[in-house]
Amino acid sequence: MKNMSGKCGADNGRTNLSITVLIAFVLLSTFYVLILMAKKSRSKRRRMQKVKTGKEDSSLFVSTTQQVSSITESFASIFQILGSVSGPATKCLGDVLERSAAVLEELNTLNCSVTGDAIAIQENLRSIELQLVQLDSLWPSIDRTVEFVNQKKRQLTELERLCTSIELATRTGKRSIRRSRSQEDLSENVPNDGQESPDIVASQSNSENDSDSDSDAPVEISSKPAPDIKLLDEEPELSLFEQYQKKKKEAEERRQEKAQSKNRKRVKKVDRGQFVVKAKKAQFKVITLDEGVKKSLEPTVNFREELLRARTAGRREKGLFRLVDYRMPPLCVRNG
């Protein structure tokens, strides 16, 4: 549609140009004819000024009137032709002008939008350039922070080593102190004559026998208790980080055990084969298949037992005594 409208506009422009050229040519030709006629009339007047007659004046007047009428008729026909041609031409020109005005407005709006976008892009580019400059200025500070972190890591490793060495020193010191105390206690228990007590000798011999021999012979046990000295076992050396991880793991295990203990079922026995179970916020009753169901199926009233109680009035006797009572007469009758 746009191509067709463009072609129509081009054709209308060409027709309008041709019409304007024709109009200008006709006007120029008419003006040229009028100028020639005026020159001829002037020359004739100059010639006829010398000799004037009434008939010649009348003939000249008639001829001039005829020429003027023919010229006016030609002008009228020309104007009619121009009006008949210029009507649709002017309509086409108006349409073309309206379309061109609309296209110009669209072009102006597009130009404004393009200029606004270009300005926004320029501002964005400026902000990006500023950010890049700031990043370039931040690189040295980032390098400094990395160096600082590495330095702190080295210091932490050195501190861990110092702590481990201090812990080892304290452990060895405690062990040496305990050993010295145990030796002092042993020296106090030894008599002044320089001979060891029989209890200590027996304990030492027992320990040697237990460690060296695997026989099942009886062991002599002293009546006096030997000094109970507990020595600490050698523990593995752990760094500060490993100790922290161990403590964290133990705390997590305690938390999990606590959560599991909360979620565990609490069971309470109510009767034979009947239990009450509490889990979280729920509480329900459980009946076992062997005892609970059988008990629920048993009748609540024992008819046979009630009948026996009613007959015996609560006194239940054996059948042997009953037979004896029935066969033997009463004592009072036999004596009589």
Coordinates of C-alpha atoms in Angstrom, one line a residue:
M1 CA 0.0 0.0 0.0
K2 CA 2.8 2.4 0.8
N3 CA 4.5 1.7 -2.6
M4 CA 1.1 2.3 -4.4
S5 CA 0.6 5.6 -2.5
G6 CA 4.2 6.6 -3.4
K7 CA 3.6 5.9 -7.1
C8 CA 0.3 7.8 -7.1
G9 CA 2.0 10.8 -5.4
A10 CA 4.8 10.8 -8.0
D11 CA 2.3 10.6 -10.9
N12 CA 0.2 13.5 -9.4
G13 CA 3.3 15.6 -9.0
R14 CA 4.3 15.1 -12.6
T15 CA 0.7 16.0 -13.9
N16 CA 0.7 19.1 -11.7
L17 CA 4.1 20.2 -13.2
S18 CA 2.9 19.6 -16.7
I19 CA -0.3 21.6 -16.1
T20 CA 1.6 24.5 -14.6
V21 CA 4.0 24.5 -17.6
L22 CA 1.1 24.6 -20.0
I23 CA -0.6 27.4 -18.1
A24 CA 2.6 29.5 -18.1
F25 CA 3.1 28.8 -21.8
V26 CA -0.5 29.9 -22.7
L27 CA -0.2 33.0 -20.6
L28 CA 3.1 34.0 -22.2
S29 CA 1.7 33.4 -25.7
T30 CA -1.4 35.5 -25.0
F31 CA 0.7 38.3 -23.6
Y32 CA 3.0 38.1 -26.6
V33 CA -0.1 38.3 -29.0
L34 CA -1.4 41.3 -27.1
I35 CA 1.9 43.1 -27.3
L36 CA 2.1 42.5 -31.1
M37 CA -1.4 43.7 -31.6
A38 CA -0.7 46.8 -29.5
K39 CA 2.4 47.6 -31.6
K40 CA 0.4 47.1 -34.9
S41 CA -2.4 49.4 -33.6
R42 CA 0.1 52.1 -32.7
S43 CA 1.8 51.9 -36.1
K44 CA -1.5 52.1 -37.9
R45 CA -2.6 55.1 -35.8
R46 CA 0.6 56.9 -36.6
R47 CA 0.1 56.2 -40.3
M48 CA -3.6 57.2 -40.2
Q49 CA -3.0 60.4 -38.3
K50 CA -1.9 62.0 -41.5
V51 CA -5.0 61.0 -43.4
K52 CA -8.2 60.4 -41.5
T53 CA -11.6 59.4 -42.9
G54 CA -14.8 58.3 -41.1
K55 CA -15.0 55.0 -43.0
E56 CA -11.5 54.0 -42.0
D57 CA -12.1 54.9 -38.4
S58 CA -15.2 52.8 -38.3
S59 CA -13.5 49.9 -40.0
L60 CA -10.6 50.1 -37.6
F61 CA -13.0 50.2 -34.6
V62 CA -14.8 47.2 -36.0
S63 CA -11.6 45.3 -36.5
T64 CA -10.2 46.1 -33.1
T65 CA -13.5 45.1 -31.4
Q66 CA -13.5 41.8 -33.3
Q67 CA -9.9 41.2 -32.3
V68 CA -10.6 42.0 -28.6
S69 CA -13.7 39.7 -28.6
S70 CA -11.7 36.9 -30.1
I71 CA -9.0 37.4 -27.5
T72 CA -11.6 37.5 -24.7
E73 CA -13.2 34.3 -26.0
S74 CA -9.8 32.6 -26.2
F75 CA -9.1 33.7 -22.6
A76 CA -12.4 32.4 -21.5
S77 CA -11.8 29.0 -23.2
I78 CA -8.3 28.9 -21.6
F79 CA -9.7 29.6 -18.2
Q80 CA -12.4 26.9 -18.6
I81 CA -9.8 24.4 -19.7
L82 CA -7.6 25.4 -16.7
G83 CA -10.6 25.1 -14.3
S84 CA -11.6 21.7 -15.7
V85 CA -8.0 20.4 -15.4
S86 CA -7.0 22.2 -12.1
G87 CA -10.0 20.7 -10.1
P88 CA -8.7 17.1 -9.8
A89 CA -5.2 18.4 -9.9
T90 CA -5.8 20.6 -6.9
K91 CA -7.5 17.6 -5.1
C92 CA -4.5 15.4 -5.7
L93 CA -2.2 18.2 -4.6
G94 CA -4.2 18.6 -1.4
D95 CA -3.9 14.8 -0.7
V96 CA -0.2 14.8 -1.5
L97 CA 0.3 17.8 0.8
E98 CA -1.7 16.2 3.6
R99 CA 0.3 13.0 3.3
S100 CA 3.5 14.8 3.2
A101 CA 2.6 16.8 6.3
A102 CA 1.7 13.6 8.1
V103 CA 5.0 12.0 7.0
L104 CA 6.9 15.1 8.1
E105 CA 5.2 14.9 11.6
E106 CA 6.1 11.2 11.9
L107 CA 9.7 12.0 10.9
N108 CA 9.9 14.7 13.5
T109 CA 8.6 12.4 16.2
L110 CA 11.0 9.7 15.1
N111 CA 13.8 12.2 15.1
C112 CA 12.9 13.3 18.7
S113 CA 12.8 9.7 19.9
V114 CA 16.1 8.9 18.3
T115 CA 17.7 11.9 19.8
G116 CA 16.3 11.0 23.2
D117 CA 17.6 7.4 22.9
A118 CA 21.0 8.7 21.8
I119 CA 21.2 11.0 24.8
A120 CA 20.2 8.2 27.2
I121 CA 22.8 5.9 25.6
Q122 CA 25.5 8.5 26.1
E123 CA 24.5 8.9 29.7
N124 CA 24.7 5.2 30.2
L125 CA 28.1 5.0 28.6
R126 CA 29.3 7.8 30.9
S127 CA 28.0 6.0 34.0
I128 CA 29.7 2.7 32.8
E129 CA 33.0 4.6 32.2
L130 CA 32.7 6.0 35.8
Q131 CA 32.1 2.5 37.2
L132 CA 35.1 1.1 35.3
V133 CA 37.2 3.9 36.7
Q134 CA 36.1 3.1 40.2
L135 CA 36.8 -0.6 39.7
D136 CA 40.3 0.2 38.4
S137 CA 40.8 2.3 41.6
L138 CA 39.5 -0.6 43.8
W139 CA 42.0 -3.2 42.5
P140 CA 44.9 -2.1 44.6
S141 CA 42.7 -2.1 47.8
I142 CA 41.6 -5.6 46.9
D143 CA 45.2 -6.7 46.5
R144 CA 45.9 -5.2 50.0
T145 CA 43.0 -7.1 51.6
V146 CA 44.2 -10.4 50.0
E147 CA 47.7 -9.8 51.4
F148 CA 46.2 -8.9 54.8
V149 CA 44.1 -12.1 54.9
N150 CA 47.1 -14.2 53.9
Q151 CA 49.1 -12.6 56.7
K152 CA 46.4 -13.3 59.3
K153 CA 46.2 -16.9 58.1
R154 CA 49.9 -17.3 58.7
Q155 CA 49.6 -15.7 62.2
L156 CA 46.7 -18.1 63.0
T157 CA 48.8 -21.1 62.0
E158 CA 51.7 -19.9 64.2
L159 CA 49.2 -19.4 67.1
E160 CA 47.9 -22.9 66.6
R161 CA 51.4 -24.3 66.8
L162 CA 52.2 -22.3 69.9
C163 CA 49.0 -23.5 71.6
T164 CA 49.7 -27.1 70.7
S165 CA 53.2 -26.7 72.1
I166 CA 51.9 -25.1 75.3
E167 CA 49.3 -27.9 75.7
L168 CA 52.0 -30.5 75.2
A169 CA 54.2 -28.7 77.7
T170 CA 51.4 -28.5 80.3
R171 CA 50.6 -32.2 79.8
T172 CA 54.2 -33.3 80.2
G173 CA 54.5 -31.1 83.3
K174 CA 51.4 -32.6 84.8
R175 CA 52.6 -36.1 84.1
S176 CA 56.0 -35.3 85.6
I177 CA 54.3 -33.8 88.7
R178 CA 52.1 -36.9 89.1
R179 CA 55.0 -39.2 88.7
S180 CA 57.0 -37.3 91.3
R181 CA 54.1 -37.4 93.7
S182 CA 53.6 -41.1 93.2
Q183 CA 57.3 -41.7 93.8
E184 CA 57.1 -39.6 97.0
D185 CA 54.1 -41.7 98.2
L186 CA 56.0 -44.9 97.5
S187 CA 59.1 -43.6 99.3
E188 CA 56.9 -42.7 102.3
N189 CA 55.4 -46.2 102.4
V190 CA 58.9 -47.8 102.3
P191 CA 60.3 -48.5 105.9
N192 CA 63.4 -46.8 107.2
D193 CA 65.6 -49.9 107.1
G194 CA 65.9 -49.6 103.4
Q195 CA 63.9 -52.9 102.9
E196 CA 60.6 -52.8 101.0
S197 CA 57.4 -53.8 102.8
P198 CA 56.0 -57.2 102.0
D199 CA 52.8 -55.7 100.7
I200 CA 54.6 -53.7 98.0
V201 CA 56.8 -56.7 97.2
A202 CA 53.8 -58.9 96.9
S203 CA 52.0 -56.4 94.7
Q204 CA 55.1 -56.0 92.5
S205 CA 55.5 -59.8 92.2
N206 CA 51.8 -60.1 91.4
S207 CA 52.0 -57.5 88.6
E208 CA 55.1 -59.2 87.2
N209 CA 53.4 -62.6 87.3
D210 CA 50.3 -61.2 85.6
S211 CA 52.4 -59.5 82.9
D212 CA 55.0 -62.1 82.3
S213 CA 53.3 -65.5 83.0
D214 CA 50.0 -66.8 81.8
S215 CA 49.6 -69.6 84.3
D216 CA 46.5 -70.1 86.4
A217 CA 48.3 -70.3 89.7
P218 CA 46.7 -68.5 92.7
V219 CA 47.9 -65.0 93.3
E220 CA 48.7 -63.6 96.7
I221 CA 46.7 -60.5 97.7
S222 CA 47.9 -58.1 100.3
S223 CA 45.6 -57.1 103.1
K224 CA 46.7 -53.5 103.0
P225 CA 45.4 -51.5 100.0
A226 CA 48.1 -50.3 97.6
P227 CA 48.1 -46.6 96.6
D228 CA 45.7 -46.0 93.8
I229 CA 47.6 -43.8 91.3
K230 CA 45.8 -43.1 88.0
L231 CA 48.0 -42.0 85.1
L232 CA 46.5 -40.3 82.1
D233 CA 46.8 -41.9 78.8
E234 CA 48.5 -40.2 76.0
E235 CA 45.9 -38.3 74.0
P236 CA 46.4 -37.5 70.4
E237 CA 47.5 -34.0 69.6
L238 CA 44.7 -31.8 68.1
S239 CA 45.0 -28.4 66.7
L240 CA 42.7 -25.6 67.6
F241 CA 40.6 -26.0 64.5
E242 CA 40.3 -29.8 65.1
Q243 CA 39.2 -29.1 68.7
Y244 CA 36.6 -26.6 67.5
Q245 CA 35.3 -29.1 65.0
K246 CA 35.1 -31.8 67.7
K247 CA 33.2 -29.6 70.0
K248 CA 30.8 -28.6 67.2
K249 CA 30.2 -32.2 66.3
E250 CA 29.5 -33.1 70.0
A251 CA 27.1 -30.2 70.3
E252 CA 25.3 -31.3 67.1
E253 CA 25.1 -34.9 68.4
R254 CA 23.6 -33.7 71.7
R255 CA 21.1 -31.6 69.9
Q256 CA 20.0 -34.6 67.7
E257 CA 19.7 -36.8 70.7
K258 CA 17.5 -34.3 72.5
A259 CA 15.3 -33.9 69.4
Q260 CA 15.0 -37.7 69.1
S261 CA 14.1 -38.0 72.8
K262 CA 11.4 -35.5 72.2
N263 CA 10.1 -37.4 69.2
R264 CA 10.2 -40.8 70.9
K265 CA 7.0 -42.6 71.8
R266 CA 6.0 -42.7 75.4
V267 CA 4.2 -46.0 76.2
K268 CA 2.1 -46.7 79.3
K269 CA 0.5 -50.0 80.2
V270 CA -3.1 -49.6 81.3
D271 CA -4.3 -53.3 81.5
R272 CA -3.5 -56.7 80.2
G273 CA -2.9 -56.3 76.5
Q274 CA -3.8 -52.6 76.5
F275 CA -1.3 -49.7 76.2
V276 CA -1.6 -45.9 75.9
V277 CA 0.9 -44.4 73.4
K278 CA 1.8 -40.7 73.4
A279 CA 3.7 -39.4 70.3
K280 CA 4.3 -35.6 69.9
K281 CA 0.7 -34.1 70.2
A282 CA -1.2 -37.3 69.6
Q283 CA -2.4 -39.9 72.1
F284 CA -4.0 -43.2 71.1
K285 CA -4.8 -46.6 72.6
V286 CA -3.2 -49.9 71.4
I287 CA -4.6 -53.4 72.0
T288 CA -2.5 -56.5 71.4
L289 CA -3.8 -59.4 69.4
D290 CA -3.0 -62.2 71.9
E291 CA -4.3 -60.7 75.1
G292 CA -6.2 -57.5 74.4
V293 CA -8.5 -58.8 71.7
K294 CA -9.2 -62.0 73.7
K295 CA -10.0 -60.1 76.8
S296 CA -12.3 -57.7 74.9
L297 CA -14.2 -60.8 73.5
E298 CA -14.6 -62.4 76.9
P299 CA -18.0 -61.8 78.6
T300 CA -18.1 -59.3 81.4
V301 CA -20.4 -61.5 83.5
N302 CA -19.5 -65.1 84.3
F303 CA -22.9 -66.9 84.6
R304 CA -21.5 -70.2 86.0
E305 CA -19.6 -68.5 88.8
E306 CA -22.6 -66.5 89.8
L307 CA -24.8 -69.6 89.8
L308 CA -22.4 -71.5 92.1
R309 CA -22.3 -68.6 94.5
A310 CA -26.1 -68.5 94.7
R311 CA -26.4 -72.2 95.4
T312 CA -23.6 -72.5 98.0
A313 CA -24.3 -69.1 99.5
G314 CA -20.6 -68.4 99.4
R315 CA -19.6 -71.8 101.0
R316 CA -18.1 -74.2 98.6
E317 CA -17.5 -77.8 100.0
K318 CA -15.8 -80.8 98.5
G319 CA -17.8 -83.8 97.2
L320 CA -16.2 -86.3 99.6
F321 CA -17.5 -84.6 102.8
R322 CA -20.9 -84.3 101.2
L323 CA -21.0 -88.1 100.6
V324 CA -19.9 -88.8 104.2
D325 CA -22.6 -86.6 105.5
Y326 CA -25.3 -88.2 103.5
R327 CA -24.3 -91.9 104.4
M328 CA -23.6 -91.5 108.1
P329 CA -26.5 -90.7 110.4
P330 CA -26.1 -87.8 112.8
L331 CA -24.5 -88.5 116.2
C332 CA -27.5 -87.6 118.3
V333 CA -29.6 -90.3 116.6
R334 CA -27.0 -93.0 117.1
N335 CA -26.6 -92.4 120.8
G336 CA -30.3 -92.5 121.4

